[in-house]
mmCIF file with all atom_site columns, C-alpha atoms in Angstrom:
data_model
loop_
_atom_site.group_PDB
_atom_site.id
_atom_site.type_symbol
_atom_site.label_atom_id
_atom_site.label_alt_id
_atom_site.label_comp_id
_atom_site.label_asym_id
_atom_site.label_entity_id
_atom_site.label_seq_id
_atom_site.pdbx_PDB_ins_code
_atom_site.Cartn_x
_atom_site.Cartn_y
_atom_site.Cartn_z
_atom_site.occupancy
_atom_site.B_iso_or_equiv
_atom_site.pdbx_formal_charge
_atom_site.auth_seq_id
_atom_site.auth_comp_id
_atom_site.auth_asym_id
_atom_site.auth_atom_id
_atom_site.pdbx_PDB_model_num
ATOM 1   C CA . UNK A 1 1   ? -46.029 53.297 -21.265 1.00 82.00 ? 1157 UNK A CA 1
ATOM 2   C CA . UNK A 1 2   ? -44.021 52.534 -18.143 1.00 95.00 ? 1158 UNK A CA 1
ATOM 3   C CA . UNK A 1 3   ? -40.721 50.683 -18.203 1.00 97.00 ? 1159 UNK A CA 1
ATOM 4   C CA . UNK A 1 4   ? -39.943 48.790 -14.994 1.00 97.00 ? 1160 UNK A CA 1
ATOM 5   C CA . UNK A 1 5   ? -36.685 46.939 -14.379 1.00 98.00 ? 1161 UNK A CA 1
ATOM 6   C CA . UNK A 1 6   ? -37.142 43.725 -12.394 1.00 98.00 ? 1162 UNK A CA 1
ATOM 7   C CA . UNK A 1 7   ? -35.550 40.401 -11.602 1.00 96.00 ? 1163 UNK A CA 1
ATOM 8   C CA . UNK A 1 8   ? -36.936 36.937 -11.177 1.00 97.00 ? 1164 UNK A CA 1
ATOM 9   C CA . UNK A 1 9   ? -35.036 34.141 -9.518  1.00 97.00 ? 1165 UNK A CA 1
ATOM 10  C CA . UNK A 1 10  ? -35.365 30.480 -8.753  1.00 97.00 ? 1166 UNK A CA 1
ATOM 11  C CA . UNK A 1 11  ? -33.195 29.055 -6.000  1.00 97.00 ? 1167 UNK A CA 1
ATOM 12  C CA . UNK A 1 12  ? -32.363 25.326 -6.093  1.00 97.00 ? 1168 UNK A CA 1
ATOM 13  C CA . UNK A 1 13  ? -33.770 24.485 -9.521  1.00 97.00 ? 1169 UNK A CA 1
ATOM 14  C CA . UNK A 1 14  ? -35.151 20.947 -9.564  1.00 96.00 ? 1170 UNK A CA 1
ATOM 15  C CA . UNK A 1 15  ? -34.991 18.026 -11.982 1.00 97.00 ? 1171 UNK A CA 1
ATOM 16  C CA . UNK A 1 16  ? -38.627 18.720 -12.910 1.00 97.00 ? 1172 UNK A CA 1
ATOM 17  C CA . UNK A 1 17  ? -39.559 21.612 -15.180 1.00 97.00 ? 1173 UNK A CA 1
ATOM 18  C CA . UNK A 1 18  ? -40.358 24.733 -13.122 1.00 97.00 ? 1174 UNK A CA 1
ATOM 19  C CA . UNK A 1 19  ? -41.493 28.214 -14.134 1.00 97.00 ? 1175 UNK A CA 1
ATOM 20  C CA . UNK A 1 20  ? -38.814 30.876 -13.883 1.00 98.00 ? 1176 UNK A CA 1
ATOM 21  C CA . UNK A 1 21  ? -40.986 33.740 -15.180 1.00 98.00 ? 1177 UNK A CA 1
ATOM 22  C CA . UNK A 1 22  ? -44.407 34.405 -16.711 1.00 98.00 ? 1178 UNK A CA 1
ATOM 23  C CA . UNK A 1 23  ? -45.100 37.655 -18.558 1.00 97.00 ? 1179 UNK A CA 1
ATOM 24  C CA . UNK A 1 24  ? -48.122 39.407 -17.012 1.00 97.00 ? 1180 UNK A CA 1
ATOM 25  C CA . UNK A 1 25  ? -51.125 40.133 -19.226 1.00 94.00 ? 1181 UNK A CA 1
ATOM 26  C CA . UNK A 1 26  ? -51.034 43.465 -21.097 1.00 95.00 ? 1182 UNK A CA 1
ATOM 27  C CA . UNK A 1 27  ? -47.240 43.493 -20.734 1.00 97.00 ? 1183 UNK A CA 1
ATOM 28  C CA . UNK A 1 28  ? -44.241 43.093 -23.011 1.00 97.00 ? 1184 UNK A CA 1
ATOM 29  C CA . UNK A 1 29  ? -40.996 41.940 -21.397 1.00 98.00 ? 1185 UNK A CA 1
ATOM 30  C CA . UNK A 1 30  ? -37.450 42.415 -22.616 1.00 97.00 ? 1186 UNK A CA 1
ATOM 31  C CA . UNK A 1 31  ? -35.035 39.830 -21.243 1.00 97.00 ? 1187 UNK A CA 1
ATOM 32  C CA . UNK A 1 32  ? -31.735 41.518 -20.418 1.00 96.00 ? 1188 UNK A CA 1
ATOM 33  C CA . UNK A 1 33  ? -29.735 38.693 -18.897 1.00 95.00 ? 1189 UNK A CA 1
ATOM 34  C CA . UNK A 1 34  ? -29.819 35.311 -17.228 1.00 97.00 ? 1190 UNK A CA 1
ATOM 35  C CA . UNK A 1 35  ? -27.207 34.198 -14.687 1.00 97.00 ? 1191 UNK A CA 1
ATOM 36  C CA . UNK A 1 36  ? -27.119 30.488 -13.893 1.00 98.00 ? 1192 UNK A CA 1
ATOM 37  C CA . UNK A 1 37  ? -24.937 29.451 -10.958 1.00 98.00 ? 1193 UNK A CA 1
ATOM 38  C CA . UNK A 1 38  ? -23.787 25.922 -10.163 1.00 98.00 ? 1194 UNK A CA 1
ATOM 39  C CA . UNK A 1 39  ? -23.257 25.681 -6.397  1.00 98.00 ? 1195 UNK A CA 1
ATOM 40  C CA . UNK A 1 40  ? -22.003 22.095 -6.558  1.00 97.00 ? 1196 UNK A CA 1
ATOM 41  C CA . UNK A 1 41  ? -18.432 20.903 -7.135  1.00 97.00 ? 1197 UNK A CA 1
ATOM 42  C CA . UNK A 1 42  ? -19.598 18.642 -9.993  1.00 97.00 ? 1198 UNK A CA 1
ATOM 43  C CA . UNK A 1 43  ? -20.781 19.789 -13.424 1.00 98.00 ? 1199 UNK A CA 1
ATOM 44  C CA . UNK A 1 44  ? -24.552 20.056 -13.914 1.00 98.00 ? 1200 UNK A CA 1
ATOM 45  C CA . UNK A 1 45  ? -26.661 20.531 -17.045 1.00 98.00 ? 1201 UNK A CA 1
ATOM 46  C CA . UNK A 1 46  ? -29.423 23.090 -17.444 1.00 98.00 ? 1202 UNK A CA 1
ATOM 47  C CA . UNK A 1 47  ? -32.282 23.449 -19.910 1.00 98.00 ? 1203 UNK A CA 1
ATOM 48  C CA . UNK A 1 48  ? -34.211 26.702 -20.403 1.00 97.00 ? 1204 UNK A CA 1
ATOM 49  C CA . UNK A 1 49  ? -37.319 26.815 -22.617 1.00 97.00 ? 1205 UNK A CA 1
ATOM 50  C CA . UNK A 1 50  ? -39.457 29.710 -23.825 1.00 96.00 ? 1206 UNK A CA 1
ATOM 51  C CA . UNK A 1 51  ? -43.139 28.928 -24.299 1.00 96.00 ? 1207 UNK A CA 1
ATOM 52  C CA . UNK A 1 52  ? -44.553 31.420 -26.804 1.00 94.00 ? 1208 UNK A CA 1
ATOM 53  C CA . UNK A 1 53  ? -48.259 31.661 -26.061 1.00 91.00 ? 1209 UNK A CA 1
ATOM 54  C CA . UNK A 1 54  ? -48.920 34.427 -28.600 1.00 81.00 ? 1210 UNK A CA 1
ATOM 55  C CA . UNK A 1 55  ? -49.288 31.999 -31.491 1.00 74.00 ? 1211 UNK A CA 1
ATOM 56  C CA . UNK A 1 56  ? -52.388 29.907 -32.164 1.00 73.00 ? 1212 UNK A CA 1
ATOM 57  C CA . UNK A 1 57  ? -50.789 26.725 -30.826 1.00 75.00 ? 1213 UNK A CA 1
ATOM 58  C CA . UNK A 1 58  ? -48.233 27.567 -28.154 1.00 81.00 ? 1214 UNK A CA 1
ATOM 59  C CA . UNK A 1 59  ? -44.714 26.748 -29.281 1.00 92.00 ? 1215 UNK A CA 1
ATOM 60  C CA . UNK A 1 60  ? -41.680 25.859 -27.199 1.00 93.00 ? 1216 UNK A CA 1
ATOM 61  C CA . UNK A 1 61  ? -38.245 27.168 -28.138 1.00 94.00 ? 1217 UNK A CA 1
ATOM 62  C CA . UNK A 1 62  ? -35.151 25.862 -26.424 1.00 95.00 ? 1218 UNK A CA 1
ATOM 63  C CA . UNK A 1 63  ? -32.902 28.722 -25.305 1.00 95.00 ? 1219 UNK A CA 1
ATOM 64  C CA . UNK A 1 64  ? -30.479 26.329 -23.580 1.00 96.00 ? 1220 UNK A CA 1
ATOM 65  C CA . UNK A 1 65  ? -30.613 22.581 -24.066 1.00 97.00 ? 1221 UNK A CA 1
ATOM 66  C CA . UNK A 1 66  ? -28.723 20.471 -21.540 1.00 97.00 ? 1222 UNK A CA 1
ATOM 67  C CA . UNK A 1 67  ? -25.865 22.970 -21.358 1.00 97.00 ? 1223 UNK A CA 1
ATOM 68  C CA . UNK A 1 68  ? -23.136 21.805 -18.991 1.00 98.00 ? 1224 UNK A CA 1
ATOM 69  C CA . UNK A 1 69  ? -22.079 24.239 -16.275 1.00 98.00 ? 1225 UNK A CA 1
ATOM 70  C CA . UNK A 1 70  ? -18.801 23.294 -14.569 1.00 98.00 ? 1226 UNK A CA 1
ATOM 71  C CA . UNK A 1 71  ? -18.773 22.913 -10.799 1.00 97.00 ? 1227 UNK A CA 1
ATOM 72  C CA . UNK A 1 72  ? -18.652 26.077 -8.670  1.00 98.00 ? 1228 UNK A CA 1
ATOM 73  C CA . UNK A 1 73  ? -19.069 28.400 -11.656 1.00 98.00 ? 1229 UNK A CA 1
ATOM 74  C CA . UNK A 1 74  ? -21.689 30.637 -13.242 1.00 97.00 ? 1230 UNK A CA 1
ATOM 75  C CA . UNK A 1 75  ? -22.873 31.054 -16.811 1.00 97.00 ? 1231 UNK A CA 1
ATOM 76  C CA . UNK A 1 76  ? -24.148 34.379 -18.119 1.00 96.00 ? 1232 UNK A CA 1
ATOM 77  C CA . UNK A 1 77  ? -26.733 33.902 -20.862 1.00 92.00 ? 1233 UNK A CA 1
ATOM 78  C CA . UNK A 1 78  ? -28.038 36.556 -23.300 1.00 85.00 ? 1234 UNK A CA 1
ATOM 79  C CA . UNK A 1 79  ? -24.984 38.797 -22.732 1.00 81.00 ? 1235 UNK A CA 1
ATOM 80  C CA . UNK A 1 80  ? -25.404 41.692 -25.159 1.00 84.00 ? 1236 UNK A CA 1
ATOM 81  C CA . UNK A 1 81  ? -28.600 40.213 -26.619 1.00 90.00 ? 1237 UNK A CA 1
ATOM 82  C CA . UNK A 1 82  ? -32.243 41.008 -25.976 1.00 93.00 ? 1238 UNK A CA 1
ATOM 83  C CA . UNK A 1 83  ? -35.185 38.646 -26.224 1.00 95.00 ? 1239 UNK A CA 1
ATOM 84  C CA . UNK A 1 84  ? -38.699 40.079 -26.361 1.00 96.00 ? 1240 UNK A CA 1
ATOM 85  C CA . UNK A 1 85  ? -41.519 38.131 -24.726 1.00 96.00 ? 1241 UNK A CA 1
ATOM 86  C CA . UNK A 1 86  ? -45.193 38.937 -25.148 1.00 95.00 ? 1242 UNK A CA 1
ATOM 87  C CA . UNK A 1 87  ? -48.059 38.764 -22.656 1.00 95.00 ? 1243 UNK A CA 1
ATOM 88  C CA . UNK A 1 88  ? -48.444 35.340 -20.979 1.00 95.00 ? 1244 UNK A CA 1
ATOM 89  C CA . UNK A 1 89  ? -45.247 33.892 -22.501 1.00 96.00 ? 1245 UNK A CA 1
ATOM 90  C CA . UNK A 1 90  ? -43.377 31.654 -20.037 1.00 97.00 ? 1246 UNK A CA 1
ATOM 91  C CA . UNK A 1 91  ? -39.740 30.776 -19.284 1.00 97.00 ? 1247 UNK A CA 1
ATOM 92  C CA . UNK A 1 92  ? -39.188 27.334 -17.783 1.00 98.00 ? 1248 UNK A CA 1
ATOM 93  C CA . UNK A 1 93  ? -36.025 25.761 -16.405 1.00 98.00 ? 1249 UNK A CA 1
ATOM 94  C CA . UNK A 1 94  ? -34.779 22.393 -15.197 1.00 97.00 ? 1250 UNK A CA 1
ATOM 95  C CA . UNK A 1 95  ? -31.464 21.005 -13.989 1.00 98.00 ? 1251 UNK A CA 1
ATOM 96  C CA . UNK A 1 96  ? -29.782 17.602 -14.016 1.00 97.00 ? 1252 UNK A CA 1
ATOM 97  C CA . UNK A 1 97  ? -29.611 17.537 -10.202 1.00 97.00 ? 1253 UNK A CA 1
ATOM 98  C CA . UNK A 1 98  ? -31.708 19.102 -7.457  1.00 94.00 ? 1254 UNK A CA 1
ATOM 99  C CA . UNK A 1 99  ? -30.360 21.831 -5.158  1.00 94.00 ? 1255 UNK A CA 1
ATOM 100 C CA . UNK A 1 100 ? -27.298 22.644 -7.262  1.00 96.00 ? 1256 UNK A CA 1
ATOM 101 C CA . UNK A 1 101 ? -28.477 25.413 -9.610  1.00 98.00 ? 1257 UNK A CA 1
ATOM 102 C CA . UNK A 1 102 ? -29.703 28.964 -8.937  1.00 98.00 ? 1258 UNK A CA 1
ATOM 103 C CA . UNK A 1 103 ? -31.082 31.117 -11.781 1.00 98.00 ? 1259 UNK A CA 1
ATOM 104 C CA . UNK A 1 104 ? -31.464 34.908 -11.793 1.00 97.00 ? 1260 UNK A CA 1
ATOM 105 C CA . UNK A 1 105 ? -33.250 36.630 -14.674 1.00 97.00 ? 1261 UNK A CA 1
ATOM 106 C CA . UNK A 1 106 ? -32.892 40.391 -15.315 1.00 96.00 ? 1262 UNK A CA 1
ATOM 107 C CA . UNK A 1 107 ? -35.713 41.964 -17.306 1.00 97.00 ? 1263 UNK A CA 1
ATOM 108 C CA . UNK A 1 108 ? -37.657 45.070 -18.178 1.00 98.00 ? 1264 UNK A CA 1
ATOM 109 C CA . UNK A 1 109 ? -41.469 45.034 -18.232 1.00 98.00 ? 1265 UNK A CA 1
ATOM 110 C CA . UNK A 1 110 ? -43.244 47.479 -20.536 1.00 98.00 ? 1266 UNK A CA 1
ATOM 111 C CA . UNK A 1 111 ? -46.832 48.197 -19.501 1.00 95.00 ? 1267 UNK A CA 1
#
């Protein structure tokens, strides 16, 4: 089994749900951290959902739900925690305003 450290990022998150990361088939992923940066002077809200496709009927779990990020600041999510995703699970993100939020996900893929 190989362990590969990677990152996934989405620049200028939109007000529509977009995919931040999809676990490849035959892979387990350990989420190590998520940095969300607000590049605007005004506060913005962010929602991050995990779609667990490993169950019979895919379920959505909210990891962040309309969390406010003050202007010109960053929020570190999962600090000191680990979340394990299975093959084909998906992380999705959306923001309250377009072109204000950048998201960077740190992870380890186990193949």
